[in-house]
Amino acid sequence: MNAINPSVKPAPERAPSYYSATLNFETDYPTLQGNVTVDVAIIGGGFTGIATAVELAERGLKVAVVETNKIGWGASGRNGGQVTGSLSGDEAMRKQMRNTLGSEVDDFIWHLRWRGHEIIKNRVAKYGIQCDLKHGHLHAAMKPSHMDELKASYDEAVRRGMGDDVTLLDADGVRAQLGSNLYCGAIKNMRNMHLHPLNLCIGEAKAAESLGALIFEHSEVLDIVHGPRPAVVTAGGRIEAKQVLLAGDVYHKLERKKLKGLIFPAMGGIVTTEPLGQLAREINPQDLAVYDCRFVLDYYRLTADGRLLFGGGANYSGRDSRDIAGELRPCIERTFPQLKGVRIDFQWSCAMGIVMNRIPQLGKLSSNVWYCQGYSGHGVATTHIMGEIMAKAITGDLEQFDTFAACKHIKVPLGDQLGNPMLAAGMWYYQMMEKLR
Ligand SMILES: Cc1cc2nc3c(=O)[nH]c(=O)nc-3n(C[C@H](O)[C@H](O)[C@H](O)COP(=O)(O)OP(=O)(O)OC[C@H]3O[C@@H](n4cnc5c(N)ncnc54)[C@H](O)[C@@H]3O)c2cc1C
């Protein structure tokens, strides 16, 4: 169980989160110095970079991961820990991918939805990663119109043979699972999972290292050199490779000419309460992860030591909130009035990369330099799916990569100035439409 272990000291640059306070171990990878040669150099030590590194190392390639801060420093080590089958942008994907996949598009998206779960489950078991992996989600309706979409998802799951994993609940059914009167129904999905994302990320990095991958921390990539033998350059060193993958999501400022205006930061905040003891079992006896059906949603779950970890809202201006606990406390108390006045022990925030049409962006910057980014708040499973797709592409199997790379994305002119205001306006529009539903 991941509980606070005073003997593990998180690095000062990590966010003051419940996750950093409950690290299994702190990473201590060297800074890149001098010249290194590998098959694949990966920029970014989040799930995208690390999951791809594991996949490539398992296929026998020599890999190096280069990270500006610490492994799992970004969204991968600070998120809600919910492993959902809801791919972001699935409707847009369905429309665009029909051009390449024809009638197979629905099957393609359905199987993709659950691929990340399999990869994570297998990896956790194979490498013995301690990350509090548990099954069970409630996708909860806050008003009757939400039930229509839940019913449609439920029907599809049953039609596709997942009937044993899903149950459609009415308001009384939800109250039997959760100590809250807020919801009028839900889907209970036992295939979905939740976990401690930072311990998963550092555990996967250790797995990659055990397979021969080189990992560098405190090593910001300042430039990518293109050519027959591409390279990544930091202040102290250079890695020459046959191929390079840029996996810095919304945190990097590389390759602006091609990538500017494609992805924008939204800030998400999360808090964790004090340990709740018996109250934890009263509010969430089945230890389920919960998220609601709104466009800007609340999501929560219990931690292994019985705290409520609660996230919600998002700031689409791209600026950080100064009082995350002040913003989220009313949401917690509305959901669970029994927690009125509960102590908040941790609060933190992080940027997530939002893409206008919500489809993950995969592409090439030159013949042997690739990028993969943009999961719009649904990245825990999706990064692992993309890690597999990128590893396949880099080793010559381009089928799934090409399907994603063929999707069209909106590139906002003057992206750094106009992107976030456009995103905020779009979100305002969707929230208004939602109020009318
Ligand atoms: C508050 C919050 C809650 C979320 N909750 C969920 C959830 O419950 N479920 C879910 O599925 N998804 C969730 N997400 C989304 C998910 O966390 C992300 O989509 C996912 O972690 C992105 O992974 P990544 O590896 O692409 O990016 P990151 O984890 O952000 O990693 C990118 C890394 O690249 C490094 N980097 C950037 N530039 C350079 C450079 N030039 N040189 C070297 N390194 C560089 C950064 O330092 C960073 O560590 C949440 C996100 C946030 C912010």
GROMACS .gro file of C-alpha atoms in nm, residues 19-173:
model
  155
   19TYR     CA    1   0.164   1.138  -0.474
   20SER     CA    2   0.506   1.286  -0.406
   21ALA     CA    3   0.448   1.236  -0.032
   22THR     CA    4   0.383   0.866  -0.093
   23LEU     CA    5   0.656   0.785  -0.345
   24ASN     CA    6   0.785   0.429  -0.327
   25PHE     CA    7   1.131   0.572  -0.394
   26GLU     CA    8   1.270   0.897  -0.532
   27THR     CA    9   1.443   0.870  -0.868
   28ASP     CA   10   1.808   0.967  -0.898
   29TYR     CA   11   1.904   0.954  -1.263
   30PRO     CA   12   2.211   1.144  -1.383
   31THR     CA   13   2.220   1.466  -1.581
   32LEU     CA   14   2.323   1.414  -1.944
   33GLN     CA   15   2.692   1.496  -1.990
   34GLY     CA   16   2.895   1.444  -2.306
   35ASN     CA   17   2.800   1.236  -2.608
   36VAL     CA   18   2.579   0.928  -2.606
   37THR     CA   19   2.464   0.714  -2.898
   38VAL     CA   20   2.144   0.508  -2.895
   39ASP     CA   21   1.880   0.375  -3.132
   40VAL     CA   22   1.601   0.601  -3.007
   41ALA     CA   23   1.619   0.923  -2.804
   42ILE     CA   24   1.296   1.020  -2.626
   43ILE     CA   25   1.230   1.372  -2.500
   44GLY     CA   26   1.006   1.376  -2.190
   45GLY     CA   27   0.987   1.146  -1.889
   46GLY     CA   28   0.609   1.128  -1.849
   47PHE     CA   29   0.388   0.831  -1.941
   48THR     CA   30   0.422   0.893  -2.317
   49GLY     CA   31   0.801   0.891  -2.308
   50ILE     CA   32   0.843   0.620  -2.047
   51ALA     CA   33   0.575   0.385  -2.186
   52THR     CA   34   0.730   0.412  -2.533
   53ALA     CA   35   1.074   0.349  -2.382
   54VAL     CA   36   0.953   0.027  -2.217
   55GLU     CA   37   0.792  -0.091  -2.540
   56LEU     CA   38   1.108  -0.020  -2.743
   57ALA     CA   39   1.343  -0.168  -2.484
   58GLU     CA   40   1.128  -0.482  -2.474
   59ARG     CA   41   1.175  -0.503  -2.851
   60GLY     CA   42   1.553  -0.495  -2.799
   61LEU     CA   43   1.629  -0.133  -2.894
   62LYS     CA   44   1.875   0.088  -2.708
   63VAL     CA   45   1.675   0.383  -2.575
   64ALA     CA   46   1.755   0.705  -2.389
   65VAL     CA   47   1.492   0.920  -2.213
   66VAL     CA   48   1.581   1.283  -2.144
   67GLU     CA   49   1.373   1.475  -1.888
   68THR     CA   50   1.398   1.844  -1.789
   69ASN     CA   51   1.289   1.782  -1.430
   70LYS     CA   52   1.223   1.445  -1.264
   71ILE     CA   53   1.057   1.134  -1.406
   72GLY     CA   54   0.679   1.180  -1.365
   73TRP     CA   55   0.720   1.551  -1.285
   74GLY     CA   56   0.446   1.661  -1.530
   75ALA     CA   57   0.082   1.557  -1.559
   76SER     CA   58   0.176   1.187  -1.544
   77GLY     CA   59   0.274   1.218  -1.179
   78ARG     CA   60   0.000   1.459  -1.071
   79ASN     CA   61  -0.326   1.339  -1.225
   80GLY     CA   62  -0.646   1.184  -1.089
   81GLY     CA   63  -0.515   0.830  -1.141
   82GLN     CA   64  -0.831   0.718  -1.323
   83VAL     CA   65  -0.777   0.465  -1.601
   84THR     CA   66  -1.087   0.511  -1.811
   85GLY     CA   67  -1.203   0.360  -2.138
   86SER     CA   68  -1.328   0.699  -2.251
   87LEU     CA   69  -1.079   0.801  -2.517
   88SER     CA   70  -1.077   1.174  -2.564
   89GLY     CA   71  -1.205   1.287  -2.902
   90ASP     CA   72  -1.369   0.958  -2.990
   91GLU     CA   73  -1.653   1.118  -3.187
   92ALA     CA   74  -1.411   1.332  -3.389
   93MET     CA   75  -1.192   1.024  -3.438
   94ARG     CA   76  -1.488   0.825  -3.565
   95LYS     CA   77  -1.566   1.092  -3.826
   96GLN     CA   78  -1.210   1.142  -3.946
   97MET     CA   79  -1.090   0.783  -3.931
   98ARG     CA   80  -1.386   0.660  -4.133
   99ASN     CA   81  -1.190   0.796  -4.434
  100THR     CA   82  -0.902   0.556  -4.371
  101LEU     CA   83  -1.074   0.266  -4.192
  102GLY     CA   84  -1.418   0.260  -4.352
  103SER     CA   85  -1.665   0.035  -4.174
  104GLU     CA   86  -1.395  -0.094  -3.937
  105VAL     CA   87  -1.375   0.238  -3.757
  106ASP     CA   88  -1.617   0.147  -3.475
  107ASP     CA   89  -1.431  -0.177  -3.395
  108PHE     CA   90  -1.096   0.004  -3.411
  109ILE     CA   91  -1.204   0.266  -3.156
  110TRP     CA   92  -1.375   0.012  -2.932
  111HIS     CA   93  -1.066  -0.211  -2.906
  112LEU     CA   94  -0.838   0.088  -2.862
  113ARG     CA   95  -1.048   0.203  -2.564
  114TRP     CA   96  -0.943  -0.098  -2.359
  115ARG     CA   97  -0.590  -0.153  -2.490
  116GLY     CA   98  -0.432   0.084  -2.236
  117HIS     CA   99  -0.592  -0.109  -1.948
  118GLU     CA  100  -0.433  -0.433  -2.070
  119ILE     CA  101  -0.090  -0.275  -2.117
  120ILE     CA  102  -0.094  -0.118  -1.769
  121LYS     CA  103  -0.227  -0.433  -1.596
  122ASN     CA  104   0.028  -0.657  -1.766
  123ARG     CA  105   0.318  -0.417  -1.703
  124VAL     CA  106   0.233  -0.376  -1.336
  125ALA     CA  107   0.223  -0.755  -1.297
  126LYS     CA  108   0.532  -0.824  -1.510
  127TYR     CA  109   0.759  -0.574  -1.333
  128GLY     CA  110   0.600  -0.593  -0.987
  129ILE     CA  111   0.511  -0.221  -0.978
  130GLN     CA  112   0.345  -0.114  -0.651
  131CYS     CA  113   0.089   0.147  -0.755
  132ASP     CA  114  -0.234   0.058  -0.571
  133LEU     CA  115  -0.398  -0.067  -0.890
  134LYS     CA  116  -0.769  -0.132  -0.832
  135HIS     CA  117  -1.072  -0.196  -1.050
  136GLY     CA  118  -1.405  -0.015  -1.048
  137HIS     CA  119  -1.550   0.315  -1.168
  138LEU     CA  120  -1.881   0.494  -1.144
  139HIS     CA  121  -1.959   0.728  -1.433
  140ALA     CA  122  -2.231   0.930  -1.266
  141ALA     CA  123  -2.526   1.129  -1.403
  142MET     CA  124  -2.613   1.462  -1.242
  143LYS     CA  125  -2.936   1.509  -1.436
  144PRO     CA  126  -3.174   1.290  -1.636
  145SER     CA  127  -3.032   1.397  -1.975
  146HIS     CA  128  -2.696   1.249  -1.873
  147MET     CA  129  -2.867   0.913  -1.834
  148ASP     CA  130  -2.935   0.898  -2.210
  149GLU     CA  131  -2.564   0.898  -2.291
  150LEU     CA  132  -2.489   0.651  -2.011
  151LYS     CA  133  -2.761   0.419  -2.138
  152ALA     CA  134  -2.609   0.436  -2.489
  153SER     CA  135  -2.261   0.347  -2.351
  154TYR     CA  136  -2.411   0.069  -2.143
  155ASP     CA  137  -2.595  -0.076  -2.444
  156GLU     CA  138  -2.278  -0.069  -2.653
  157ALA     CA  139  -2.079  -0.241  -2.376
  158VAL     CA  140  -2.340  -0.516  -2.347
  159ARG     CA  141  -2.362  -0.556  -2.724
  160ARG     CA  142  -1.985  -0.598  -2.736
  161GLY     CA  143  -1.979  -0.869  -2.471
  162MET     CA  144  -1.882  -0.659  -2.170
  163GLY     CA  145  -2.210  -0.723  -1.989
  164ASP     CA  146  -2.037  -0.884  -1.689
  165ASP     CA  147  -1.829  -0.568  -1.632
  166VAL     CA  148  -2.102  -0.303  -1.646
  167THR     CA  149  -2.419  -0.230  -1.447
  168LEU     CA  150  -2.662   0.054  -1.509
  169LEU     CA  151  -2.773   0.208  -1.179
  170ASP     CA  152  -3.062   0.439  -1.091
  171ALA     CA  153  -3.043   0.694  -0.808
  172ASP     CA  154  -3.107   0.430  -0.538
  173GLY     CA  155  -2.852   0.203  -0.701
   0.00000   0.00000   0.00000
